[in-house]
XYZ file of C-alpha atoms in Angstrom:
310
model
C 50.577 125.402 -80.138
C 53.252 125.628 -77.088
C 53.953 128.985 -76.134
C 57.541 130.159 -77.192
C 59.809 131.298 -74.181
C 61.665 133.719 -75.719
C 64.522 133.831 -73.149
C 65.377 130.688 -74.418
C 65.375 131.503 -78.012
C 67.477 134.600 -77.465
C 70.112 132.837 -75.193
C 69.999 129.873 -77.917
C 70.773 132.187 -80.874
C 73.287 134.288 -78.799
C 75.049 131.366 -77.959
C 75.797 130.756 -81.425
C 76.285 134.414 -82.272
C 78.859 134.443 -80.044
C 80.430 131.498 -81.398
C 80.149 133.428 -84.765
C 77.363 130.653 -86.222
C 75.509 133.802 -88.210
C 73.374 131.430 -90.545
C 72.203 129.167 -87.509
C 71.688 131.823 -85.135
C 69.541 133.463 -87.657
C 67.613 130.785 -88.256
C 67.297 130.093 -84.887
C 65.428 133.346 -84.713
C 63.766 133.201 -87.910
C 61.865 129.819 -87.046
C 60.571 131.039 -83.349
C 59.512 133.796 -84.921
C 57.811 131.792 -88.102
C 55.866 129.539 -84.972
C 54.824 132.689 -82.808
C 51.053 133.685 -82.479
C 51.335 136.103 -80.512
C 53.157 139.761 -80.897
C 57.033 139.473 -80.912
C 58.819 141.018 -78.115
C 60.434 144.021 -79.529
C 64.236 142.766 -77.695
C 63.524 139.934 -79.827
C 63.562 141.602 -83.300
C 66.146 143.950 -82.391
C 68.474 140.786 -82.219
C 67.271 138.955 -84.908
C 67.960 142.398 -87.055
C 71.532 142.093 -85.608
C 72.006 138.554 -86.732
C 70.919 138.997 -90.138
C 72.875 141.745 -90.568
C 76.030 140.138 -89.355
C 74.989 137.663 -91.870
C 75.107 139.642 -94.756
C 71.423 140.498 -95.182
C 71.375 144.410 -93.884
C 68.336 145.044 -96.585
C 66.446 142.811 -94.438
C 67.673 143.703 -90.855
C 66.839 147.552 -91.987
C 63.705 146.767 -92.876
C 62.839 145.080 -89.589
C 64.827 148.024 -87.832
C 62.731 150.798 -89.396
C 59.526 149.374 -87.879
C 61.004 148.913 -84.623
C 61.702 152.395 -84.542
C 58.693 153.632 -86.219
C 57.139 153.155 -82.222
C 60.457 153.979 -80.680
C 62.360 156.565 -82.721
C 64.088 158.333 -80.170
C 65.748 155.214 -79.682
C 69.037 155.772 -79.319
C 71.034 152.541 -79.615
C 69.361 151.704 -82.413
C 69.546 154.868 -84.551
C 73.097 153.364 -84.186
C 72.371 150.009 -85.357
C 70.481 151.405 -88.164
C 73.349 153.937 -89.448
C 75.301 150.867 -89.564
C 72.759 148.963 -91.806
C 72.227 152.248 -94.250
C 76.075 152.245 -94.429
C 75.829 148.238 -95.333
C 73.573 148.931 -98.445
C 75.243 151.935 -99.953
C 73.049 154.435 -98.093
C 75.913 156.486 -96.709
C 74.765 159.832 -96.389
C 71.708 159.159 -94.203
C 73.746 156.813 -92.176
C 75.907 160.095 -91.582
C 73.171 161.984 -91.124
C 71.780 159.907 -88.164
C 75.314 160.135 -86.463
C 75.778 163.179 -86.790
C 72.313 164.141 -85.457
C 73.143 161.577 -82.419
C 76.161 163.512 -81.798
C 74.616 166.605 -81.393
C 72.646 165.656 -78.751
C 75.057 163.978 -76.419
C 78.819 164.627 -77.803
C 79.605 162.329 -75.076
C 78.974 158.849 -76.663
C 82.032 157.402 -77.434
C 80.209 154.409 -79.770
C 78.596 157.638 -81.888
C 81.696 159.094 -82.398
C 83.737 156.265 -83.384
C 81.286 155.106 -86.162
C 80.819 158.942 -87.271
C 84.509 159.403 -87.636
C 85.115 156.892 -90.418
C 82.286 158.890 -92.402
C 84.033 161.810 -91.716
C 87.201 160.222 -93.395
C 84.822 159.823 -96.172
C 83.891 163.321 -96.442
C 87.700 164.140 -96.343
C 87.089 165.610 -92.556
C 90.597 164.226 -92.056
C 91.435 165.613 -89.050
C 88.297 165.676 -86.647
C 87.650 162.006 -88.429
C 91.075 160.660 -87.108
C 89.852 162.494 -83.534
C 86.915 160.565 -83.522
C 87.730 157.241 -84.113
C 90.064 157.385 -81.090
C 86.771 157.004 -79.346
C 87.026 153.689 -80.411
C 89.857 152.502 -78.073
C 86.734 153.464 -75.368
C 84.619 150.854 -76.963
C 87.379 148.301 -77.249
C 87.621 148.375 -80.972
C 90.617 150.708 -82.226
C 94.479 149.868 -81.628
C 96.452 147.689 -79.228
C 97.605 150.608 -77.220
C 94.513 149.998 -73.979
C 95.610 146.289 -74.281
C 99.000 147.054 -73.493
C 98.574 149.724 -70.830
C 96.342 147.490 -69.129
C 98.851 144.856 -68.881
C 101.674 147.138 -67.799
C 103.466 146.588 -70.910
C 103.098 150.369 -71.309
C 103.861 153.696 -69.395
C 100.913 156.311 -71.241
C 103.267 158.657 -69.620
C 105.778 157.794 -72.491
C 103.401 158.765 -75.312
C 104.851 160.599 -77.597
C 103.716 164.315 -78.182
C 105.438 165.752 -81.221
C 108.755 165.213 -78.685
C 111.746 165.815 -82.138
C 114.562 163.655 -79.828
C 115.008 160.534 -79.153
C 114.264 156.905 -80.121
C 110.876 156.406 -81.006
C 108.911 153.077 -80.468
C 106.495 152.937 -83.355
C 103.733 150.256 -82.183
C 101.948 148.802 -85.343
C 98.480 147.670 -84.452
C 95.480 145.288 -85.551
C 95.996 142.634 -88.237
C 97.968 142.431 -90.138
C 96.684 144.428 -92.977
C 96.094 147.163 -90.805
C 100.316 147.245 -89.636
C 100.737 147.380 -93.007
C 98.732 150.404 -94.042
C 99.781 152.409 -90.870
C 103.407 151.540 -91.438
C 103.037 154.271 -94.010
C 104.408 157.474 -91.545
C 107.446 155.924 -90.297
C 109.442 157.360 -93.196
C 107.972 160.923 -92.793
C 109.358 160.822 -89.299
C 112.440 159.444 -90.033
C 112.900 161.930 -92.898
C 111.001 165.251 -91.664
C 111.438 165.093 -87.898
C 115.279 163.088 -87.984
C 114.061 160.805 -85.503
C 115.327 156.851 -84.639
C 112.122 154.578 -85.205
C 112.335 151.681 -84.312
C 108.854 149.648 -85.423
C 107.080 146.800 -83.457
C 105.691 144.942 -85.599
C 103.722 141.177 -85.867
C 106.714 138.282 -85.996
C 105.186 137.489 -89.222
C 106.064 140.828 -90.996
C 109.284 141.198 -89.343
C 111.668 139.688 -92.140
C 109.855 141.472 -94.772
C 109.868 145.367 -93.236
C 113.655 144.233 -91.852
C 114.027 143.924 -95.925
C 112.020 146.986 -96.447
C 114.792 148.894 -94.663
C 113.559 149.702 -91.030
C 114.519 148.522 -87.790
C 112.168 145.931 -86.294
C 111.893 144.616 -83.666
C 108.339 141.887 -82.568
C 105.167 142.892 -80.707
C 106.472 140.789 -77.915
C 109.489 142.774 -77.642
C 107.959 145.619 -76.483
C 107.717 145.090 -72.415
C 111.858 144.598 -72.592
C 113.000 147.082 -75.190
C 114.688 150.616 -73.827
C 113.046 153.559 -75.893
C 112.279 157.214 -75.226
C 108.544 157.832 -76.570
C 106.285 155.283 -78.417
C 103.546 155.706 -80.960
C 100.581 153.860 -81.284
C 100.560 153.611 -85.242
C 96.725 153.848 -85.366
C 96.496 156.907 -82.921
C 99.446 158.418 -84.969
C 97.360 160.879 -87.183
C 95.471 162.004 -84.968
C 98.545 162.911 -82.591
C 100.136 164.891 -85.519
C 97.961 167.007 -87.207
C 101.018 168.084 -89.278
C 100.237 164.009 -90.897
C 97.281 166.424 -92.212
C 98.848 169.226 -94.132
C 98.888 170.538 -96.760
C 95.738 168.672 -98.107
C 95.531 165.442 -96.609
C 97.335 162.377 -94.014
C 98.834 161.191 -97.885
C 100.260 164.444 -98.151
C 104.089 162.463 -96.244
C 103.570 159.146 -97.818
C 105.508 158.348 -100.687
C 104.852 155.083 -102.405
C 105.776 152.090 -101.807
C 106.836 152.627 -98.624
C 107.633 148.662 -98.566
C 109.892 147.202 -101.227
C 110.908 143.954 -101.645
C 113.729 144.185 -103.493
C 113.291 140.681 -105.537
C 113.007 138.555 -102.095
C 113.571 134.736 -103.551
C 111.085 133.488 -100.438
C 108.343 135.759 -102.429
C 109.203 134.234 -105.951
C 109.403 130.793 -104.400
C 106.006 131.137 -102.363
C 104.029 131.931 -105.910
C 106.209 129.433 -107.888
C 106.401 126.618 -105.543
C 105.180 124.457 -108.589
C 107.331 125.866 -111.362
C 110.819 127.062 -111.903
C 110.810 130.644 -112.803
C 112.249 129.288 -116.379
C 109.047 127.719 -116.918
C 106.472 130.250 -115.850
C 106.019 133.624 -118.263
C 102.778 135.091 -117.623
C 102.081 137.548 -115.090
C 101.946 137.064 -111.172
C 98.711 137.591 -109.264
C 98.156 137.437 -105.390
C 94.172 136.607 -104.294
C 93.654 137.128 -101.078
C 90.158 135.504 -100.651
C 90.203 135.433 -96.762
C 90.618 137.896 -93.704
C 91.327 137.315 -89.744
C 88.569 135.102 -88.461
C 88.867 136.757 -85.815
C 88.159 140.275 -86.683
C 84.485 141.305 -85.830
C 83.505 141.908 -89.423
C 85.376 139.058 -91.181
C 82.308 137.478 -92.795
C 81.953 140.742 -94.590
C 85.382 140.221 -96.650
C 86.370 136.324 -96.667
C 84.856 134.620 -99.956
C 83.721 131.143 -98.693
C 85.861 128.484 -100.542
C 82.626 127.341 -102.020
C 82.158 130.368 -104.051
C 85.926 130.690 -104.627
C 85.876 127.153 -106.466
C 82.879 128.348 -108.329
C 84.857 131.246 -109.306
């Protein structure tokens, strides 16, 4: 039997990682491995446990974890992987556990404390939880605000700091869903600190917050527009721990903090096909599919097969 080079096989299925080909990329992996005689080079597993994870077997890539690190336990980047993979099958507590233990021994790990701080949020640790996953904007993966430093668009220097003057820039970040749930402050500044806020926002949500009541203006506004302070929306709680009190960052949201006030574009958009004479049962939205580009978006989007089947 030829002798598998292995360099090959990993730059084959991380080629189609990249290209976010889970499935074939696992089974890129899967068959080398299948057609090897010889011991599997541990790199190689490690991988392959990444792959099937990202392709919605965790149970497995655990499982091939857990004997990696049986021989390598103090293995640091993968007591990572592996709190992610516990977390993936409902095994929270030990994935909390392992980050927490990780933290302890080097509190200077910015991908440790990023992943610990949404368990945190989970155990109602509200405020060092919010801390922590500002860590994330270190590994690339929290907020807009790095992006937009790095590209001059803005001064850190105007970052607001509990300032109660002036016209605030509030910067919503991430996909959509994610402007959405962070819009939820704006009124408690408005309302509790008297503050202007004016919110950035994707172009896309602009005419329905503008209808919601606030001031809008588009993400690509931002570089032009004359403001005192901004606010990164996702960094906001954990710049104001007052968000926190008396029992928790809900404590200044009232509900619903967007109205649509009977939009016609929303009653035409789910009764495109019908008048609204004809149509008497209930209205239901299914959102079956998330940003293909977010990192994690094969864990939330129903493939259309299975939708159909549905």
């Amino acid at each position: 039997m030829t002798e598998i080079n292995w360099v090959e096989v990993n730059n084959k299925a991380k080629e189609l990682f990249d290209q976010k080909k889970f499935n074939e990329a696992t089974q890129s992996f899967s068959l080398a491995i299948s057609q090897s005689q010889d011991g599997i080079p541990t790199d190689i597993l490690v991988n392959y446990a990444k792959c099937l994870y990202y392709n919605k077997k965790a149970d497995e890539a655990l499982t091939i974890v857990d004997s990696v690190l049986s021989e390598n336990e103090n293995w640091h980047e993968l007591l990572i992987d592996r709190a992610l993979y516990l977390n993936a099958v409902g095994r929270r507590e030990e994935a909390s556990n392992i980050l927490k233990d990780l933290n302890s021994k080097d509190e200077h790990d910015p991908k440790v404390k990023f992943n610990l701080g949404w368990h945190l949020l989970h155990e109602r640790e509200f405020e060092i939880g919010f801390e922590y996953l500002q860590y994330g904007k270190e590994c690339r993966a929290w907020g807009n605000e790095y992006l937009y430093i790095e590209r001059g668009i803005l001064n850190p220097e105007k970052r607001w700091k509990g300032d109660i003057y002036g016209k605030i820039l509030y910067i919503l970040e991430g996909g959509l869903g994610d402007q959405m749930i962070f819009l939820r402050w704006v009124n408690h500044l408005v309302k509790n600190y008297g503050l202007e806020v004016i919110v950035a926002c994707d172009s896309k949500l602009q005419r329905l917050l503008t209808n919601s009541g606030y001031k809008c203006i588009s993400l690509e506004e931002i570089r032009t527009f004359d403001y005192d302070y901004y606010i990164p929306a996702m960094s906001y709680a954990a710049i104001d721990k007052y968000t926190m009190k008396p029992t928790s960052p809900m404590s200044h949201v009232k509900f619903p903090y967007i109205e649509t006030h009977e939009d016609k574009f929303i009653h035409y958009q789910v009764n495109r096909y019908m008048s609204m004479n004809e149509f008497k049962g209930k209205k239901i939205g299914f959102k079956w599919f998330g940003n293909p580009e977010f990192e994690h978006d094969q864990m939330r989007t129903l493939p259309k097969d299975e939708l159909i089947s549905v």
